[in-house]
Coordinates of C-alpha atoms and ligand atoms in Angstrom, one line a residue:
M938 CA 0.0 0.1 -0.2
N939 CA 1.4 3.4 -1.0
P940 CA -0.1 6.1 1.6
K941 CA -0.6 9.4 -0.1
G942 CA -1.6 12.9 1.4
T943 CA -2.7 13.0 4.9
N944 CA -4.3 10.1 6.8
P945 CA -8.1 10.5 6.5
V946 CA -8.6 7.7 9.0
K947 CA -7.8 10.1 11.6
D948 CA -10.2 13.0 10.5
K949 CA -13.8 12.0 11.2
K950 CA -15.4 14.5 8.7
K951 CA -13.6 12.6 5.8
T952 CA -15.6 10.9 3.1
A953 CA -15.1 7.8 1.0
K954 CA -13.5 9.7 -1.6
D955 CA -10.8 11.2 0.6
Y956 CA -10.2 7.6 1.9
A957 CA -10.0 6.6 -1.7
S958 CA -7.7 9.0 -2.9
Y959 CA -5.3 8.1 0.0
F960 CA -5.5 4.4 -0.2
Q961 CA -5.8 3.7 -3.9
T962 CA -5.3 4.5 -7.6
T963 CA -8.3 3.1 -9.2
Y964 CA -11.7 4.5 -7.7
Q965 CA -15.0 4.3 -9.0
P966 CA -17.6 4.0 -6.1
P967 CA -21.2 2.9 -6.2
S968 CA -24.0 5.5 -5.9
L969 CA -27.5 4.0 -5.0
K970 CA -29.2 7.4 -6.4
D971 CA -27.5 6.4 -9.9
A972 CA -28.7 2.9 -9.4
K973 CA -32.1 3.7 -8.9
K974 CA -32.3 5.3 -12.3
R975 CA -34.1 3.5 -15.3
G976 CA -33.3 4.9 -18.5
K977 CA -34.7 4.3 -22.0
E978 CA -31.2 3.7 -23.6
E979 CA -30.9 0.3 -25.1
I980 CA -28.7 -2.3 -23.9
K981 CA -26.0 -3.6 -26.2
I982 CA -25.2 -7.1 -26.6
V983 CA -21.6 -8.0 -26.6
K984 CA -20.5 -11.2 -28.0
D985 CA -16.8 -10.6 -28.7
F986 CA -15.4 -10.8 -24.8
V987 CA -11.8 -11.7 -25.1
I988 CA -9.1 -12.0 -22.5
E989 CA -6.0 -10.2 -23.8
E990 CA -2.9 -12.2 -24.3
E991 CA -0.8 -10.8 -21.4
L992 CA -3.6 -11.6 -19.0
R993 CA -3.8 -15.2 -20.0
T994 CA -0.9 -16.1 -17.8
I995 CA -1.2 -13.9 -14.8
G996 CA -2.8 -16.6 -12.6
K997 CA 0.0 -19.4 -13.7
G998 CA 1.1 -21.5 -10.6
K999 CA -1.4 -19.8 -8.5
K1000 CA -4.8 -20.9 -7.0
F1001 CA -8.2 -19.2 -6.5
Y1002 CA -11.2 -19.7 -3.8
I1003 CA -14.4 -18.2 -4.1
R1004 CA -17.0 -18.1 -1.4
T1005 CA -20.5 -17.4 -2.4
Y1006 CA -23.2 -16.0 -0.6
G1007 CA -26.8 -15.2 -1.5
C1008 CA -29.3 -16.4 -4.2
Q1009 CA -28.4 -18.7 -7.3
M1010 CA -27.8 -15.6 -9.5
N1011 CA -24.5 -15.1 -7.4
E1012 CA -24.1 -19.0 -7.6
H1013 CA -23.9 -18.5 -11.1
D1014 CA -21.9 -15.3 -11.3
T1015 CA -19.2 -17.4 -9.2
E1016 CA -19.2 -20.2 -12.1
I1017 CA -18.6 -17.2 -14.6
M1018 CA -15.6 -15.8 -12.3
A1019 CA -14.4 -19.2 -11.9
G1020 CA -14.2 -19.6 -15.8
I1021 CA -12.6 -16.4 -16.0
L1022 CA -9.8 -17.0 -13.7
G1023 CA -9.3 -20.4 -15.1
D1024 CA -8.7 -18.8 -18.8
M1025 CA -6.1 -16.4 -16.7
G1026 CA -4.1 -19.3 -15.6
Y1027 CA -5.5 -20.0 -12.0
D1028 CA -6.3 -23.2 -10.7
P1029 CA -9.5 -23.6 -8.2
T1030 CA -8.6 -25.0 -4.7
T1031 CA -11.3 -25.8 -2.2
D1032 CA -8.8 -24.9 0.6
M1033 CA -8.9 -21.1 1.5
M1034 CA -5.7 -21.4 3.2
E1035 CA -3.7 -22.4 0.2
A1036 CA -5.1 -19.8 -2.3
D1037 CA -3.2 -16.7 -3.9
L1038 CA -6.6 -15.1 -4.8
I1039 CA -9.7 -15.1 -2.6
L1040 CA -13.1 -13.7 -3.8
L1041 CA -16.2 -13.1 -1.6
N1042 CA -19.3 -12.9 -3.8
T1043 CA -21.5 -11.2 -1.5
C1044 CA -25.3 -10.9 -0.9
A1045 CA -27.0 -7.5 0.5
I1046 CA -30.5 -8.8 1.2
R1047 CA -30.6 -8.6 4.9
E1048 CA -28.2 -7.4 7.4
N1049 CA -27.3 -11.0 8.7
A1050 CA -26.4 -11.8 5.2
E1051 CA -23.8 -8.5 5.5
N1052 CA -22.5 -9.6 8.9
K1053 CA -21.4 -12.7 7.7
V1054 CA -19.1 -11.3 5.2
F1055 CA -17.8 -8.7 7.7
G1056 CA -17.4 -11.7 10.1
E1057 CA -15.3 -13.6 7.1
L1058 CA -13.0 -10.6 6.3
G1059 CA -12.2 -10.3 10.0
H1060 CA -11.0 -14.2 9.7
L1061 CA -9.2 -13.3 6.7
K1062 CA -7.2 -10.6 7.6
P1063 CA -4.3 -12.8 9.8
L1064 CA -3.8 -14.8 6.3
K1065 CA -2.5 -11.2 4.7
V1066 CA 0.2 -11.3 7.6
D1067 CA 1.6 -14.7 6.5
K1068 CA 0.9 -14.1 2.8
P1069 CA 1.6 -10.7 1.8
D1070 CA 0.6 -11.4 -2.0
L1071 CA -2.4 -12.6 -1.0
L1072 CA -5.4 -10.7 -3.2
I1073 CA -8.6 -10.6 -1.6
G1074 CA -11.8 -9.3 -3.4
V1075 CA -15.2 -8.2 -2.4
C1076 CA -17.6 -8.4 -5.3
G1077 CA -21.2 -9.2 -5.6
C1078 CA -24.4 -7.3 -4.2
M1079 CA -22.8 -5.6 -1.0
S1080 CA -20.2 -3.9 -3.4
Q1081 CA -22.8 -2.0 -5.2
E1082 CA -23.8 -0.2 -1.9
E1083 CA -22.2 3.1 -0.9
S1084 CA -22.0 2.4 2.9
V1085 CA -20.5 -0.9 2.4
V1086 CA -17.8 0.2 0.3
N1087 CA -17.0 3.1 2.9
K1088 CA -17.0 0.8 5.4
L1089 CA -14.5 -1.5 3.6
L1090 CA -12.2 1.5 2.7
K1091 CA -12.1 2.6 6.3
T1092 CA -11.8 -0.5 8.4
Y1093 CA -11.1 -3.4 6.3
Q1094 CA -7.6 -2.8 5.1
Q1095 CA -7.2 -6.5 4.0
V1096 CA -9.2 -5.8 0.9
D1097 CA -7.4 -5.2 -2.2
M1098 CA -10.6 -5.2 -4.9
I1099 CA -13.8 -4.1 -4.7
F1100 CA -16.0 -4.6 -7.9
G1101 CA -19.6 -5.0 -8.5
T1102 CA -22.3 -7.1 -10.2
H1103 CA -22.3 -5.3 -13.9
N1104 CA -18.7 -5.7 -14.3
I1105 CA -17.5 -9.2 -13.5
H1106 CA -16.4 -9.5 -17.2
R1107 CA -13.7 -6.6 -16.0
L1108 CA -12.1 -9.2 -13.7
P1109 CA -8.9 -9.8 -15.4
Q1110 CA -8.5 -6.0 -15.9
I1111 CA -9.1 -5.6 -11.9
V1112 CA -6.9 -8.3 -10.9
K1113 CA -3.8 -7.0 -13.2
E1114 CA -4.6 -3.5 -11.6
A1115 CA -4.5 -4.7 -8.3
Y1116 CA -1.3 -6.8 -8.6
L1117 CA 0.5 -3.9 -10.6
S1118 CA -0.3 -1.0 -8.4
K1119 CA -0.3 -3.1 -5.0
E1120 CA -3.0 -0.5 -4.2
R1121 CA -6.5 -0.9 -3.7
V1122 CA -8.9 -1.3 -6.6
V1123 CA -12.4 0.0 -6.4
E1124 CA -14.5 -0.5 -9.6
V1125 CA -18.4 -0.5 -9.2
W1126 CA -20.4 0.5 -11.9
S1127 CA -24.0 1.7 -10.7
K1128 CA -25.4 1.9 -14.3
E1129 CA -25.8 -1.7 -15.7
G1130 CA -23.5 -2.7 -18.4
D1131 CA -24.2 -4.6 -21.9
I1132 CA -25.3 -7.9 -21.8
V1133 CA -21.7 -10.0 -22.4
E1134 CA -22.8 -13.3 -23.9
N1135 CA -19.8 -15.4 -24.4
L1136 CA -18.2 -15.3 -21.0
P1137 CA -16.2 -18.5 -20.0
R1138 CA -17.7 -20.4 -17.1
V1139 CA -17.0 -23.5 -14.8
R1140 CA -20.0 -25.2 -14.0
K1141 CA -20.4 -26.7 -10.7
G1142 CA -21.3 -30.4 -11.4
N1143 CA -22.6 -31.7 -14.8
I1144 CA -26.1 -32.7 -13.6
Q1145 CA -28.0 -29.4 -13.1
G1146 CA -27.0 -26.2 -15.0
W1147 CA -28.1 -22.3 -14.3
V1148 CA -29.3 -20.4 -17.4
N1149 CA -29.8 -16.5 -16.9
I1150 CA -32.7 -15.2 -18.9
M1151 CA -32.9 -11.9 -17.5
Y1152 CA -30.9 -9.5 -15.4
G1153 CA -31.9 -6.6 -12.8
C1154 CA -35.4 -5.9 -11.5
D1155 CA -37.7 -2.9 -12.1
K1156 CA -40.1 -3.7 -9.3
F1157 CA -38.7 -1.8 -6.4
C1158 CA -40.5 -3.6 -3.7
T1159 CA -40.3 -1.2 -0.8
Y1160 CA -38.1 -3.5 1.5
C1161 CA -35.8 -4.8 -1.2
I1162 CA -32.0 -3.6 -2.2
V1163 CA -32.0 -6.1 -5.5
P1164 CA -33.2 -3.3 -7.9
Y1165 CA -30.3 -1.1 -7.0
T1166 CA -27.7 -3.9 -6.8
R1167 CA -28.7 -5.7 -10.1
G1168 CA -29.9 -2.8 -12.1
K1169 CA -32.6 -2.5 -14.8
E1170 CA -34.4 -5.4 -15.9
R1171 CA -32.6 -6.7 -19.1
S1172 CA -33.6 -9.8 -21.1
R1173 CA -31.2 -12.0 -23.0
R1174 CA -32.6 -12.9 -26.6
P1175 CA -34.2 -16.1 -27.0
E1176 CA -31.9 -17.5 -29.6
D1177 CA -28.9 -17.0 -27.0
I1178 CA -31.0 -18.6 -23.9
I1179 CA -32.1 -21.6 -26.5
E1180 CA -28.5 -22.3 -27.6
E1181 CA -27.0 -22.3 -24.1
V1182 CA -29.9 -24.7 -23.0
R1183 CA -29.4 -27.1 -26.3
H1184 CA -25.4 -26.9 -25.1
L1185 CA -26.0 -28.4 -21.8
A1186 CA -28.8 -30.9 -23.2
R1187 CA -25.9 -32.2 -25.6
N1188 CA -23.6 -32.1 -22.7
G1189 CA -25.8 -34.6 -20.7
Y1190 CA -27.3 -32.3 -18.2
Q1191 CA -30.4 -33.4 -16.8
E1192 CA -31.9 -30.3 -15.4
V1193 CA -31.9 -26.5 -16.3
T1194 CA -33.1 -23.8 -14.3
L1195 CA -33.8 -20.6 -16.0
L1196 CA -32.8 -17.7 -13.7
G1197 CA -33.9 -14.0 -13.2
Q1198 CA -35.0 -11.9 -10.1
N1199 CA -38.4 -11.5 -11.9
V1200 CA -38.5 -14.1 -14.6
N1201 CA -42.0 -13.1 -15.2
A1202 CA -41.2 -9.7 -16.9
Y1203 CA -39.0 -11.6 -19.2
G1204 CA -39.1 -10.0 -22.9
K1205 CA -40.9 -6.9 -21.3
D1206 CA -37.9 -4.9 -22.5
F1207 CA -37.7 -6.1 -26.3
E1208 CA -38.9 -3.1 -28.6
D1209 CA -38.7 -5.4 -31.5
M1210 CA -41.0 -8.1 -30.7
T1211 CA -43.8 -9.0 -28.1
Y1212 CA -42.3 -12.1 -26.7
G1213 CA -42.9 -13.3 -23.0
L1214 CA -41.7 -16.0 -20.6
G1215 CA -44.6 -18.3 -21.8
D1216 CA -43.1 -18.0 -25.4
L1217 CA -39.7 -18.9 -24.1
M1218 CA -40.9 -21.8 -22.0
D1219 CA -43.0 -23.2 -25.3
E1220 CA -39.8 -23.5 -27.1
I1221 CA -37.3 -24.8 -24.7
R1222 CA -40.0 -27.5 -23.7
K1223 CA -39.0 -29.0 -27.2
I1224 CA -35.4 -29.4 -26.1
D1225 CA -34.3 -32.7 -25.1
I1226 CA -33.6 -32.4 -21.6
P1227 CA -35.4 -34.1 -18.8
R1228 CA -36.2 -31.1 -16.6
I1229 CA -36.6 -27.4 -16.7
R1230 CA -37.3 -25.4 -13.7
F1231 CA -37.4 -21.4 -13.4
T1232 CA -37.0 -18.9 -10.6
T1233 CA -38.2 -16.4 -9.3
S1234 CA -42.0 -15.6 -10.2
H1235 CA -43.4 -12.3 -9.4
P1236 CA -47.3 -12.9 -9.0
R1237 CA -47.9 -9.8 -10.8
D1238 CA -46.6 -10.5 -14.3
F1239 CA -47.9 -14.4 -14.1
D1240 CA -50.0 -14.5 -17.3
D1241 CA -52.7 -17.0 -18.5
H1242 CA -50.3 -18.0 -21.3
L1243 CA -47.6 -19.0 -19.0
I1244 CA -50.0 -21.2 -17.1
E1245 CA -51.3 -22.8 -20.5
V1246 CA -47.7 -23.7 -21.5
L1247 CA -46.9 -25.0 -18.2
A1248 CA -49.9 -27.0 -18.2
K1249 CA -48.3 -28.9 -21.0
G1250 CA -46.0 -30.7 -18.8
G1251 CA -43.4 -32.8 -20.3
N1252 CA -39.9 -31.5 -19.3
L1253 CA -41.5 -28.1 -17.4
V1254 CA -41.7 -29.4 -13.9
E1255 CA -44.7 -29.1 -11.8
H1256 CA -43.1 -26.7 -9.1
I1257 CA -43.8 -23.0 -9.2
H1258 CA -42.0 -20.7 -6.7
L1259 CA -44.6 -17.9 -6.1
P1260 CA -43.3 -15.5 -3.4
V1261 CA -46.4 -14.1 -1.7
Q1262 CA -44.6 -12.2 0.9
H1263 CA -47.5 -11.1 3.4
G1264 CA -51.2 -12.1 3.5
N1265 CA -52.7 -8.8 4.0
S1266 CA -53.4 -6.3 1.3
E1267 CA -52.6 -3.3 3.1
I1268 CA -49.0 -4.4 4.1
L1269 CA -48.7 -5.8 0.2
K1270 CA -49.4 -2.4 -0.7
L1271 CA -46.7 -0.7 1.7
M1272 CA -44.5 -3.4 0.3
A1273 CA -45.7 -2.1 -3.3
R1274 CA -46.1 -5.7 -4.7
K1275 CA -49.0 -4.4 -6.6
Y1276 CA -51.4 -7.1 -6.0
T1277 CA -53.9 -8.0 -3.3
R1278 CA -54.6 -10.8 -1.1
E1279 CA -57.5 -11.7 -3.3
H1280 CA -55.5 -11.5 -6.7
Y1281 CA -52.7 -13.7 -5.4
L1282 CA -55.3 -16.3 -4.1
E1283 CA -57.0 -16.1 -7.7
L1284 CA -53.9 -16.8 -9.3
V1285 CA -53.1 -19.7 -7.2
G1286 CA -56.7 -21.0 -7.8
K1287 CA -55.8 -20.6 -11.7
I1288 CA -52.5 -22.5 -11.2
K1289 CA -54.1 -25.5 -9.5
K1290 CA -56.9 -25.8 -11.8
A1291 CA -54.4 -25.7 -14.8
I1292 CA -51.8 -27.9 -13.0
P1293 CA -53.5 -30.0 -10.4
N1294 CA -50.1 -31.7 -9.2
A1295 CA -48.5 -28.5 -9.0
A1296 CA -46.0 -27.9 -5.9
L1297 CA -46.3 -24.5 -4.7
T1298 CA -43.4 -22.8 -2.7
T1299 CA -42.9 -19.0 -1.4
D1300 CA -40.9 -16.1 0.3
I1301 CA -42.9 -14.6 3.3
I1302 CA -41.5 -11.7 5.4
V1303 CA -42.4 -10.8 9.0
G1304 CA -42.5 -8.0 10.9
F1305 CA -42.8 -5.5 8.2
P1306 CA -43.1 -2.0 9.5
N1307 CA -46.8 -1.7 10.9
E1308 CA -47.5 -5.2 11.0
T1309 CA -50.5 -5.6 13.4
E1310 CA -51.0 -8.9 14.8
E1311 CA -54.3 -9.2 12.9
Q1312 CA -52.3 -8.6 9.8
F1313 CA -49.9 -11.3 10.6
E1314 CA -52.6 -13.7 11.2
E1315 CA -53.8 -13.0 7.6
T1316 CA -50.5 -14.5 6.3
L1317 CA -51.3 -17.5 8.6
S1318 CA -54.7 -17.8 7.3
L1319 CA -53.4 -17.7 3.3
V1320 CA -50.7 -20.1 4.3
K1321 CA -53.4 -22.3 5.3
E1322 CA -55.3 -21.7 2.4
V1323 CA -52.7 -22.2 -0.2
E1324 CA -51.0 -25.3 1.4
Y1325 CA -47.5 -24.5 0.5
D1326 CA -45.2 -27.3 0.0
A1327 CA -42.5 -25.6 1.4
A1328 CA -41.5 -21.7 2.1
Y1329 CA -38.3 -19.4 2.7
T1330 CA -39.4 -16.9 5.8
F1331 CA -37.6 -14.1 6.9
I1332 CA -37.7 -11.4 9.5
Y1333 CA -37.8 -8.0 8.0
S1334 CA -34.6 -6.2 7.8
P1335 CA -34.3 -2.5 6.9
R1336 CA -32.1 -2.1 3.6
E1337 CA -30.6 1.4 3.7
G1338 CA -31.8 3.6 0.6
T1339 CA -34.9 1.5 0.2
P1340 CA -38.2 3.4 0.7
A1341 CA -39.4 1.0 3.5
A1342 CA -36.1 2.0 5.4
K1343 CA -37.7 5.2 6.0
M1344 CA -40.7 4.0 7.7
A1345 CA -40.4 3.3 11.6
D1346 CA -39.0 -0.4 12.0
N1347 CA -41.5 -0.7 14.7
V1348 CA -42.4 -4.1 15.4
P1349 CA -40.3 -5.3 18.5
M1350 CA -37.7 -8.0 17.6
E1351 CA -39.2 -10.5 20.3
V1352 CA -42.6 -10.1 18.3
K1353 CA -40.7 -10.6 14.9
K1354 CA -39.2 -13.8 16.3
E1355 CA -42.2 -15.1 18.1
R1356 CA -44.3 -14.5 14.7
L1357 CA -41.6 -16.2 12.6
Q1358 CA -41.9 -19.2 15.0
R1359 CA -45.6 -19.6 14.5
L1360 CA -45.4 -19.1 11.0
N1361 CA -42.9 -22.0 10.7
S1362 CA -44.7 -24.0 12.9
V1363 CA -47.8 -23.7 10.6
L1364 CA -45.9 -24.2 7.5
N1365 CA -43.9 -27.3 8.8
D1366 CA -47.3 -29.2 9.6
I1367 CA -48.6 -28.5 6.0
S1368 CA -45.1 -29.7 4.7
L1369 CA -45.2 -32.8 6.7
R1370 CA -48.8 -33.5 5.7
K1371 CA -48.1 -32.8 1.9
N1372 CA -45.1 -35.1 2.2
Q1373 CA -47.0 -37.9 3.8
A1374 CA -49.1 -37.8 0.7
Y1375 CA -46.3 -39.4 -1.2
L1376 CA -46.1 -42.7 1.2
D1377 CA -46.5 -45.7 -0.9
T1378 CA -46.3 -44.0 -4.2
V1379 CA -43.3 -44.4 -6.8
V1380 CA -41.5 -41.0 -7.9
E1381 CA -38.9 -40.1 -10.3
V1382 CA -35.5 -39.0 -8.5
L1383 CA -32.9 -37.1 -10.3
V1384 CA -29.8 -38.4 -8.3
E1385 CA -27.6 -35.3 -7.6
G1386 CA -25.3 -37.2 -5.1
E1387 CA -24.5 -38.6 -1.8
S1388 CA -26.7 -37.7 1.2
K1389 CA -24.9 -35.1 3.2
K1390 CA -25.2 -37.0 6.4
K1391 CA -25.0 -40.5 5.3
P1392 CA -22.3 -41.4 2.5
D1393 CA -24.0 -44.6 1.6
V1394 CA -27.2 -43.1 0.9
L1395 CA -27.9 -41.1 -2.4
S1396 CA -29.9 -37.9 -2.6
G1397 CA -31.8 -36.3 -5.3
H1398 CA -35.1 -34.0 -6.1
T1399 CA -38.2 -35.0 -7.7
A1400 CA -39.6 -32.9 -10.5
S1401 CA -41.7 -31.2 -7.8
N1402 CA -38.5 -30.6 -5.8
K1403 CA -39.0 -32.9 -2.9
V1404 CA -35.6 -34.1 -1.6
V1405 CA -35.4 -37.9 -1.8
N1406 CA -32.9 -40.2 -0.1
F1407 CA -32.4 -43.8 -0.6
K1408 CA -29.7 -46.5 -0.8
G1409 CA -28.3 -47.4 -4.0
P1410 CA -24.9 -47.8 -6.1
K1411 CA -23.1 -44.4 -6.9
H1412 CA -23.0 -45.1 -10.6
L1413 CA -26.8 -43.9 -10.3
I1414 CA -25.3 -40.3 -10.0
G1415 CA -26.8 -38.0 -12.9
K1416 CA -29.5 -40.4 -13.6
I1417 CA -33.1 -40.1 -13.0
V1418 CA -34.3 -43.5 -11.1
K1419 CA -37.3 -44.5 -9.5
V1420 CA -37.8 -44.7 -5.8
H1421 CA -40.8 -46.2 -3.7
I1422 CA -41.5 -43.7 -0.9
N1423 CA -41.7 -45.4 2.4
D1424 CA -40.9 -42.6 4.9
A1425 CA -41.9 -38.9 5.1
K1426 CA -40.7 -36.3 7.3
T1427 CA -41.1 -32.5 6.9
W1428 CA -38.0 -32.0 4.6
T1429 CA -37.6 -35.2 3.2
L1430 CA -38.8 -38.3 1.5
S1431 CA -37.2 -41.6 1.8
G1432 CA -37.6 -44.8 0.3
D1433 CA -36.3 -47.8 -2.0
L1434 CA -34.6 -47.9 -5.2
I1435 CA -36.9 -49.7 -7.7
E1436 CA -34.2 -51.5 -9.7
E1437 CA -34.7 -51.3 -13.8
K1438 CA -33.4 -54.5 -15.3
A1439 CA -34.0 -55.1 -19.1
G1440 CA -36.8 -52.9 -18.8
V1441 CA -38.6 -54.8 -16.1
L1442 CA -39.4 -53.0 -13.0
E1443 CA -38.5 -54.8 -9.6
G1444 CA -39.8 -53.6 -6.2
Ligands
LIG856 N1 -36.8 -11.7 -6.6 C1 -37.4 -12.6 -6.0 C2 -36.9 -12.6 -4.6 C3 -35.5 -12.0 -4.3 S1 -34.9 -12.0 -2.8 C4 -38.8 -12.1 -5.5 O1 -39.4 -11.0 -6.2 O2 -39.8 -13.0 -5.3 C5 -35.6 -13.2 -2.0 C6 -36.4 -13.2 -0.8 O3 -35.7 -12.4 0.2 C7 -37.7 -12.2 -1.1 O4 -38.5 -12.9 -1.7 C8 -38.1 -11.7 0.3 O5 -38.9 -12.6 0.9 C9 -36.7 -11.8 0.9 N2 -36.3 -10.2 1.2 C10 -35.9 -9.2 0.4 N3 -35.8 -8.1 1.0 C11 -36.0 -8.5 2.4 C12 -35.5 -7.5 3.4 N4 -35.1 -6.3 3.6 N5 -35.9 -8.3 4.6 C13 -36.5 -9.5 4.8 N6 -36.5 -10.2 3.8 C14 -36.4 -9.6 2.4
LIG857 FE1 -36.8 -7.6 -4.7 FE2 -39.3 -7.1 -5.3 FE3 -37.6 -6.9 -7.3 FE4 -38.2 -9.6 -6.2 S1 -39.4 -8.4 -7.4 S2 -36.0 -8.7 -6.4 S3 -38.4 -8.9 -4.0 S4 -37.8 -5.8 -5.7
LIG858 FE1 -28.5 -11.4 -2.5 FE2 -28.0 -10.0 -4.7 FE3 -29.0 -12.4 -4.6 S1 -28.7 -9.3 -2.7 S2 -30.4 -12.3 -2.9 S3 -27.3 -12.1 -3.8 S4 -29.6 -10.6 -6.1

């Protein structure tokens, strides 16, 4: 590090810019204000991504380690960064201690997600003492927040690189800068960049693959930081998506999950055609790949055409993740979800009618500002009415810069925790009951690997996304097999493999 000028750490009035000019050469900080803007300008599709010759050997003999927090979007970004680093000569390692380059791909969705990252950075500090050449980078959604970048610059000297979600394709240049200047590099774009199509990637496994169909979110739910960290909605062209899914199918992948923060808005930004998620799914279902999933759906844009296409079944799985967030229309209004309890229930009714075996899952927030006991009880009653197969439940966490953060966070923590517990207990009862309905039936399971707890047990998912454990030989990993269910718990099903010999099923 090459300190310049007066040390701003000693001066409380100094801003991030002052820290920046003191601590590093490259400085492009985030701005939540800019991240909120939604311009009309067209997004360019770039297909000629290349890593310059001189950067292709920069990582030779060195190892990288990436820790990923947050959603599938981040998991997939990590696969891309692993691909880029591989093309720069780096080898992956699963042991953080032997890495020469460590990246934390972060999530900003709730305060505890951020605290985990700050905690991990604390653990990494001593590593730099033993290995002065170690590079530590923070990327992902937290890097898009001004307050986080300020905090990192001020108190986390061990961080060498900070970059965001819109410029992971700039990783080669950022790493080079960090090596050459030996100073901190901050490069965060608050305006989304182009869609870069041909980025390398190293996928985690060869059974299931993620495929981005769109980036960003324009919904601006009042509690949510994602529209600021991921930018405006941009859809990939259908032909590029279809080619990627075909490529996975050709390479033996059994399942594809189409990704977006709000996949139901897919295509709304196309100016040259009217084309939506229903149209895309109708084309993708013709590709020879056993299972196609998508996540996440916003109830508001879930249209009849999509329901019609999903009802065709085949490789379109009967699992729909449909976050409701709350069961009371007034709170939904405060959340700016733009649907009411009644609209949501009507949509669920339509889905259940068209796809009778549909498994529905959801996300729910408790303790949003002003949530009364009666309003919370409406969440409980909605959950009972829909009968979700499973749900992710969260305690509301104010995110700086979002509209809800200006509302008083006035539900006491004990009340939030108590509501969360009551909600989970209702959800768990329903999950158990739904799982028990599988007893004594035969399900098709995509075998994904060994069970985490018992290595002699294989584990996988049904098309409806139920976890199934059973004993069987390892060569079945990556295949779809039939299992007779004989035990049902709240989270998992277990059973016996039905051996298939010469086309004859043996129980
Ligand atoms: N795009 C998806 C979800 C993105 S975030 C959707 O719209 O459904 C995943 C979940 O985190 C959200 O569905 C919401 O339930 C939860 N979440 C988002 N912001 C939150 C906050 N500030 N506090 C608590 N939970 C939050
Ligand atoms: Fe966040 Fe709402 Fe967008 Fe989902 S739809 S990412 S909850 S703003
Ligand atoms: Fe987290 Fe960013 Fe995903 S905030 S949930 S990693 S889009």
